mmCIF file of C-alpha atoms in Angstrom:
data_model
loop_
_atom_site.group_PDB
_atom_site.id
_atom_site.type_symbol
_atom_site.label_atom_id
_atom_site.label_comp_id
_atom_site.label_asym_id
_atom_site.label_seq_id
_atom_site.Cartn_x
_atom_site.Cartn_y
_atom_site.Cartn_z
ATOM 1 C CA MET A 24 -26.839 24.814 -15.501
ATOM 2 C CA SER A 25 -23.875 22.708 -14.411
ATOM 3 C CA ASP A 26 -21.500 21.192 -16.922
ATOM 4 C CA PRO A 27 -22.685 17.610 -17.629
ATOM 5 C CA HIS A 28 -19.086 16.493 -18.257
ATOM 6 C CA THR A 29 -17.432 16.905 -14.864
ATOM 7 C CA ASP A 30 -15.060 14.425 -13.259
ATOM 8 C CA ASP A 31 -17.663 13.598 -10.596
ATOM 9 C CA ASP A 32 -20.104 12.324 -13.233
ATOM 10 C CA TRP A 33 -17.668 9.852 -14.753
ATOM 11 C CA GLU A 34 -16.555 6.406 -13.738
ATOM 12 C CA VAL A 35 -13.447 5.544 -15.706
ATOM 13 C CA PRO A 36 -13.757 2.069 -17.274
ATOM 14 C CA GLY A 37 -11.057 -0.422 -16.386
ATOM 15 C CA LEU A 38 -7.526 0.527 -17.343
ATOM 16 C CA THR A 39 -5.431 -1.936 -19.330
ATOM 17 C CA ILE A 40 -1.663 -1.596 -19.107
ATOM 18 C CA GLY A 41 0.538 -3.562 -21.490
ATOM 19 C CA ILE A 42 3.667 -5.144 -19.996
ATOM 20 C CA SER A 43 6.281 -5.902 -22.652
ATOM 21 C CA GLY A 44 8.572 -8.747 -21.719
ATOM 22 C CA PRO A 45 10.390 -11.827 -23.055
ATOM 23 C CA ALA A 46 8.714 -14.857 -24.609
ATOM 24 C CA ARG A 47 8.417 -16.482 -21.212
ATOM 25 C CA ARG A 48 6.856 -14.512 -18.379
ATOM 26 C CA ARG A 49 9.082 -14.208 -15.298
ATOM 27 C CA THR A 50 8.708 -13.357 -11.630
ATOM 28 C CA SER A 51 9.635 -9.724 -12.282
ATOM 29 C CA ASP A 52 6.850 -9.406 -14.887
ATOM 30 C CA ARG A 53 4.350 -10.832 -12.404
ATOM 31 C CA LEU A 54 5.519 -8.371 -9.761
ATOM 32 C CA ILE A 55 5.137 -5.468 -12.197
ATOM 33 C CA SER A 56 1.592 -6.669 -12.811
ATOM 34 C CA LEU A 57 1.003 -6.743 -9.058
ATOM 35 C CA GLY A 58 2.376 -3.212 -8.679
ATOM 36 C CA LEU A 59 -0.083 -1.965 -11.317
ATOM 37 C CA ARG A 60 -3.039 -3.962 -10.009
ATOM 38 C CA LEU A 61 -2.513 -2.496 -6.546
ATOM 39 C CA TYR A 62 -3.808 0.762 -8.027
ATOM 40 C CA GLY A 63 -6.706 -0.651 -10.002
ATOM 41 C CA ALA A 64 -5.185 -1.427 -13.412
ATOM 42 C CA HIS A 65 -5.626 -4.585 -15.452
ATOM 43 C CA THR A 66 -2.555 -5.886 -17.275
ATOM 44 C CA HIS A 67 -1.837 -7.575 -20.593
ATOM 45 C CA PHE A 68 1.476 -9.324 -21.184
ATOM 46 C CA ILE A 69 3.069 -8.604 -24.584
ATOM 47 C CA ARG A 70 5.470 -11.203 -25.976
ATOM 48 C CA PRO A 71 8.065 -10.377 -28.650
ATOM 49 C CA GLY A 72 6.664 -10.423 -32.162
ATOM 50 C CA ARG A 73 3.049 -10.968 -31.113
ATOM 51 C CA PRO A 74 0.498 -8.670 -32.801
ATOM 52 C CA ILE A 75 -0.989 -6.058 -30.490
ATOM 53 C CA ASP A 76 -3.378 -3.160 -31.065
ATOM 54 C CA VAL A 77 -1.718 -0.495 -28.916
ATOM 55 C CA SER A 78 -4.770 1.770 -29.210
ATOM 56 C CA LEU A 79 -6.590 -0.665 -26.885
ATOM 57 C CA LEU A 80 -4.026 -0.038 -24.128
ATOM 58 C CA ASP A 81 -3.919 2.825 -21.639
ATOM 59 C CA GLY A 82 -0.205 2.657 -20.905
ATOM 60 C CA ILE A 83 2.902 0.530 -21.453
ATOM 61 C CA VAL A 84 5.608 -0.824 -19.159
ATOM 62 C CA LEU A 85 8.831 -2.072 -20.752
ATOM 63 C CA SER A 86 10.289 -4.591 -18.310
ATOM 64 C CA GLY A 87 13.850 -5.809 -17.762
ATOM 65 C CA GLY A 88 15.665 -8.644 -19.507
ATOM 66 C CA THR A 89 18.409 -9.284 -22.031
ATOM 67 C CA HIS A 90 20.868 -6.728 -23.387
ATOM 68 C CA ILE A 91 19.835 -4.429 -26.228
ATOM 69 C CA HIS A 92 21.813 -5.168 -29.367
ATOM 70 C CA PRO A 93 24.586 -2.549 -29.702
ATOM 71 C CA ASP A 94 24.000 -1.951 -33.387
ATOM 72 C CA LEU A 95 20.885 -0.010 -32.362
ATOM 73 C CA TYR A 96 23.181 2.670 -30.949
ATOM 74 C CA GLY A 97 26.035 2.407 -33.426
ATOM 75 C CA GLN A 98 28.401 0.057 -31.588
ATOM 76 C CA GLN A 99 29.709 -3.477 -31.984
ATOM 77 C CA PRO A 100 29.256 -6.036 -29.176
ATOM 78 C CA GLN A 101 32.025 -5.631 -26.586
ATOM 79 C CA VAL A 102 30.841 -8.237 -24.077
ATOM 80 C CA GLU A 103 29.388 -11.718 -24.274
ATOM 81 C CA ALA A 104 25.665 -11.293 -23.799
ATOM 82 C CA ARG A 105 22.272 -12.645 -24.759
ATOM 83 C CA TYR A 106 20.317 -10.521 -27.202
ATOM 84 C CA ASP A 107 16.692 -10.620 -28.303
ATOM 85 C CA ARG A 108 16.323 -8.815 -31.627
ATOM 86 C CA LYS A 109 12.631 -9.643 -31.871
ATOM 87 C CA ARG A 110 12.009 -8.012 -28.512
ATOM 88 C CA ASP A 111 14.083 -4.976 -29.509
ATOM 89 C CA ARG A 112 11.823 -4.516 -32.535
ATOM 90 C CA THR A 113 8.639 -5.076 -30.537
ATOM 91 C CA ASP A 114 9.617 -2.528 -27.883
ATOM 92 C CA GLN A 115 10.572 0.047 -30.500
ATOM 93 C CA MET A 116 7.162 -0.395 -32.146
ATOM 94 C CA LEU A 117 5.436 0.006 -28.792
ATOM 95 C CA LEU A 118 7.339 3.225 -28.127
ATOM 96 C CA ARG A 119 6.395 4.641 -31.532
ATOM 97 C CA GLU A 120 2.729 3.846 -30.995
ATOM 98 C CA ALA A 121 2.718 5.113 -27.411
ATOM 99 C CA GLU A 122 4.265 8.375 -28.601
ATOM 100 C CA ARG A 123 1.655 8.704 -31.348
ATOM 101 C CA LEU A 124 -1.227 7.964 -28.961
ATOM 102 C CA HIS A 125 0.278 9.946 -26.061
ATOM 103 C CA LEU A 126 0.193 6.919 -23.740
ATOM 104 C CA PRO A 127 2.295 6.914 -20.556
ATOM 105 C CA VAL A 128 5.385 4.681 -20.663
ATOM 106 C CA LEU A 129 7.509 3.318 -17.817
ATOM 107 C CA GLY A 130 10.820 1.629 -18.645
ATOM 108 C CA ILE A 131 12.457 -0.613 -16.050
ATOM 109 C CA CYS A 132 16.160 -1.544 -16.358
ATOM 110 C CA ARG A 133 16.372 -2.886 -19.932
ATOM 111 C CA GLY A 134 13.203 -0.953 -20.685
ATOM 112 C CA ALA A 135 14.815 2.308 -19.569
ATOM 113 C CA GLN A 136 17.858 1.563 -21.725
ATOM 114 C CA LEU A 137 15.633 0.820 -24.730
ATOM 115 C CA ILE A 138 13.832 4.155 -24.312
ATOM 116 C CA ASN A 139 17.169 5.944 -24.191
ATOM 117 C CA VAL A 140 18.395 4.176 -27.339
ATOM 118 C CA TYR A 141 15.072 4.857 -29.082
ATOM 119 C CA ARG A 142 15.590 8.553 -28.355
ATOM 120 C CA GLY A 143 19.070 8.460 -29.941
ATOM 121 C CA GLY A 144 21.124 7.848 -26.800
ATOM 122 C CA SER A 145 23.779 5.193 -26.210
ATOM 123 C CA LEU A 146 24.794 2.654 -23.572
ATOM 124 C CA CYS A 147 27.962 1.645 -21.749
ATOM 125 C CA GLN A 148 28.085 -2.100 -22.338
ATOM 126 C CA ASP A 149 29.927 -2.980 -19.113
ATOM 127 C CA VAL A 150 30.029 -0.666 -16.097
ATOM 128 C CA THR A 151 31.847 -3.151 -13.844
ATOM 129 C CA PRO A 152 35.412 -1.809 -14.336
ATOM 130 C CA LEU A 153 34.189 1.789 -14.129
ATOM 131 C CA ARG A 154 32.757 1.630 -10.631
ATOM 132 C CA VAL A 155 34.729 3.420 -7.929
ATOM 133 C CA HIS A 156 32.357 4.234 -5.075
ATOM 134 C CA THR A 157 29.951 1.338 -5.569
ATOM 135 C CA ARG A 158 30.510 -2.406 -5.751
ATOM 136 C CA HIS A 159 29.195 -4.204 -8.795
ATOM 137 C CA ARG A 160 27.215 -7.188 -7.653
ATOM 138 C CA PRO A 161 23.550 -8.159 -8.065
ATOM 139 C CA LEU A 162 21.394 -6.729 -5.305
ATOM 140 C CA LEU A 163 17.663 -7.399 -4.957
ATOM 141 C CA LEU A 164 17.557 -5.586 -1.626
ATOM 142 C CA PRO A 165 17.630 -1.750 -1.596
ATOM 143 C CA LEU A 166 21.330 -1.479 -0.668
ATOM 144 C CA GLN A 167 22.422 0.926 -3.412
ATOM 145 C CA ARG A 168 22.051 4.623 -2.684
ATOM 146 C CA ILE A 169 20.241 6.666 -5.330
ATOM 147 C CA ARG A 170 20.333 10.461 -5.314
ATOM 148 C CA VAL A 171 17.185 12.053 -6.709
ATOM 149 C CA VAL A 172 17.463 15.205 -8.793
ATOM 150 C CA GLU A 173 14.985 17.984 -8.060
ATOM 151 C CA PRO A 174 12.804 19.493 -9.296
ATOM 152 C CA THR A 175 11.695 16.481 -11.340
ATOM 153 C CA ARG A 176 8.573 14.380 -11.532
ATOM 154 C CA LEU A 177 10.456 11.500 -9.920
ATOM 155 C CA GLY A 178 11.451 13.811 -7.080
ATOM 156 C CA GLY A 179 7.777 14.596 -6.491
ATOM 157 C CA ILE A 180 6.962 10.897 -6.444
ATOM 158 C CA ILE A 181 9.835 9.743 -4.216
ATOM 159 C CA ARG A 182 9.567 12.772 -1.851
ATOM 160 C CA THR A 183 13.140 12.432 -0.607
ATOM 161 C CA ARG A 184 16.587 13.419 -1.878
ATOM 162 C CA SER A 185 18.088 9.921 -1.608
ATOM 163 C CA ILE A 186 16.704 6.413 -1.478
ATOM 164 C CA GLY A 187 17.897 2.830 -1.326
ATOM 165 C CA ALA A 188 17.491 0.819 -4.525
ATOM 166 C CA ASN A 189 18.500 -2.561 -5.904
ATOM 167 C CA ARG A 190 20.904 -3.240 -8.762
ATOM 168 C CA ILE A 191 20.782 -6.099 -11.275
ATOM 169 C CA HIS A 192 22.082 -4.420 -14.440
ATOM 170 C CA SER A 193 25.597 -4.567 -15.918
ATOM 171 C CA GLN A 194 24.962 -1.912 -18.573
ATOM 172 C CA ALA A 195 24.196 1.752 -18.051
ATOM 173 C CA ILE A 196 23.254 4.848 -19.974
ATOM 174 C CA GLN A 197 26.236 6.541 -21.598
ATOM 175 C CA TRP A 198 24.763 9.435 -23.633
ATOM 176 C CA LEU A 199 21.261 10.589 -22.795
ATOM 177 C CA GLY A 200 18.707 10.572 -25.603
ATOM 178 C CA ARG A 201 16.778 13.489 -27.078
ATOM 179 C CA GLY A 202 14.160 15.200 -24.937
ATOM 180 C CA LEU A 203 15.202 13.387 -21.740
ATOM 181 C CA ARG A 204 16.556 14.733 -18.468
ATOM 182 C CA VAL A 205 18.316 12.953 -15.614
ATOM 183 C CA SER A 206 16.197 12.505 -12.504
ATOM 184 C CA ALA A 207 18.422 10.204 -10.382
ATOM 185 C CA LEU A 208 22.112 9.213 -10.114
ATOM 186 C CA ASP A 209 24.103 6.673 -8.113
ATOM 187 C CA ASP A 210 27.312 7.412 -6.199
ATOM 188 C CA ASP A 211 29.401 6.817 -9.333
ATOM 189 C CA LEU A 212 27.195 9.294 -11.216
ATOM 190 C CA PHE A 213 25.701 6.666 -13.507
ATOM 191 C CA VAL A 214 22.201 7.629 -14.606
ATOM 192 C CA GLN A 215 19.665 5.739 -12.524
ATOM 193 C CA ALA A 216 16.505 7.449 -13.763
ATOM 194 C CA PHE A 217 15.361 9.879 -16.425
ATOM 195 C CA GLU A 218 12.106 11.391 -17.626
ATOM 196 C CA ASN A 219 10.645 13.305 -20.522
ATOM 197 C CA THR A 220 11.322 17.028 -20.570
ATOM 198 C CA HIS A 221 7.792 17.786 -21.801
ATOM 199 C CA GLY A 222 4.579 16.210 -23.032
ATOM 200 C CA GLN A 223 4.075 12.463 -22.738
ATOM 201 C CA TRP A 224 4.534 10.806 -19.307
ATOM 202 C CA LEU A 225 7.747 8.907 -20.025
ATOM 203 C CA MET A 226 10.076 7.650 -17.305
ATOM 204 C CA GLY A 227 12.936 5.176 -17.120
ATOM 205 C CA VAL A 228 14.395 3.714 -13.926
ATOM 206 C CA GLN A 229 17.547 1.592 -13.954
ATOM 207 C CA TRP A 230 16.623 -0.325 -10.795
ATOM 208 C CA HIS A 231 13.689 -2.733 -10.288
ATOM 209 C CA PRO A 232 10.928 -1.109 -8.208
ATOM 210 C CA GLU A 233 8.715 -4.191 -8.699
ATOM 211 C CA TYR A 234 10.924 -6.047 -6.191
ATOM 212 C CA LEU A 235 10.473 -3.211 -3.686
ATOM 213 C CA LEU A 236 6.681 -2.896 -3.538
ATOM 214 C CA TYR A 237 6.883 -3.137 0.246
ATOM 215 C CA HIS A 238 8.610 0.275 0.209
ATOM 216 C CA GLY A 239 6.299 3.268 -0.278
ATOM 217 C CA PRO A 240 8.492 5.493 -2.490
ATOM 218 C CA HIS A 241 9.088 2.695 -5.016
ATOM 219 C CA ARG A 242 5.429 1.688 -4.942
ATOM 220 C CA ARG A 243 4.400 5.275 -5.682
ATOM 221 C CA ILE A 244 6.115 5.079 -9.093
ATOM 222 C CA PHE A 245 3.408 2.599 -10.111
ATOM 223 C CA ALA A 246 0.736 4.704 -8.426
ATOM 224 C CA ASP A 247 1.684 7.847 -10.351
ATOM 225 C CA PHE A 248 1.882 5.905 -13.613
ATOM 226 C CA VAL A 249 -1.595 4.380 -13.155
ATOM 227 C CA HIS A 250 -3.089 7.694 -12.012
ATOM 228 C CA THR A 251 -1.737 9.410 -15.131
ATOM 229 C CA ALA A 252 -3.140 6.663 -17.371
ATOM 230 C CA GLU A 253 -6.512 7.042 -15.660
ATOM 231 C CA GLN A 254 -6.601 10.813 -16.124
ATOM 232 C CA LEU A 255 -5.634 10.529 -19.787
ATOM 233 C CA LYS A 256 -8.313 7.922 -20.418
ATOM 234 C CA LEU A 257 -10.910 10.093 -18.707
ATOM 235 C CA ALA A 258 -9.902 13.039 -20.886
ATOM 236 C CA ARG A 259 -10.256 10.899 -24.019
ATOM 237 C CA LEU A 260 -13.690 9.666 -22.972
ATOM 238 C CA VAL A 261 -14.919 13.180 -22.274
ATOM 239 C CA ARG A 262 -13.714 14.422 -25.666
ATOM 240 C CA GLU A 263 -15.303 11.491 -27.470
ATOM 241 C CA ASP A 264 -18.626 12.100 -25.731
ATOM 242 C CA LEU A 265 -18.871 15.756 -26.652
ATOM 243 C CA PRO A 266 -21.127 16.541 -29.654
ATOM 244 C CA GLU A 267 -19.521 17.298 -33.003
ATOM 245 C CA PRO A 268 -19.287 21.060 -33.718
ATOM 246 C CA THR A 269 -21.861 22.435 -36.138
ATOM 247 C CA ASP A 270 -21.344 25.024 -38.837
#
C-alpha cells in the first residue's frame, strides 16, 4: 500500500509572509510584496508595535529603513540619523519568534543589519570615509559589483560569482554575529550578504533586490525564500495530520 502522506497528495494552503516595515508603507515594501507574490505567497504588512501572532505566518521579511540604534550593539551614536526604537523592538521580537518556530527570515538592508545585531554582531555607522574602490552614492540601478562567496546558499541561488547590485545604505556590518557566515562582499570587502551556518533559513542582503525584480538572480532570492516556506509548511501539515502514537 502506498504512503497516504506523499507530496503528490497535498496541496499546500496559501502561504502568508509577514513584511516588517515602518509605520507608513513605502514603495520598497510594496515591491517586496510583489517579489513574494510572484511566487504564490500572500503578504501581511507588520507595523512597529502592532500585535501580531507570528505562529500564523509562514515566513518573515525585515525590510529596509532607518538606522538601528547603536546602543543595541554597545556603541553611542556617531552620526546624525533617524532611529525607530519601536521598530527595533518589533523586529527583535519577530526574530525571536521566527527562531522558535523555525520560520525562514530574509533581511534586506536595515533588516540584514538588525539580524546581525540580534546575533551579537556590530555595525560601522558610516562607511563613506572608508570606501577606496567604490564610490559612496545612492544607486537604485545594479551598478555596484558584488562578489558571491561559494559554496553558500546564496551562491546556489545567484548561480554566478559576481553580480551587479544597488546601494542605498550608509552603514555596514562591522563584526559578524553568531552562527552567521559571509556569502557576498563588495570591492571594498564590506559584507554584502550573509546566511545562517545551519538550521533555520536565515539570510541578510545589504542591497535591495526588490528594486531589481526584472533581473533573474535577484528575483530568485524571493523564489528560494517562498519555496522554503512552502516546504516547511507542508512538513508541518503532514506531521499534524499523522495519528498520535499509541502505547
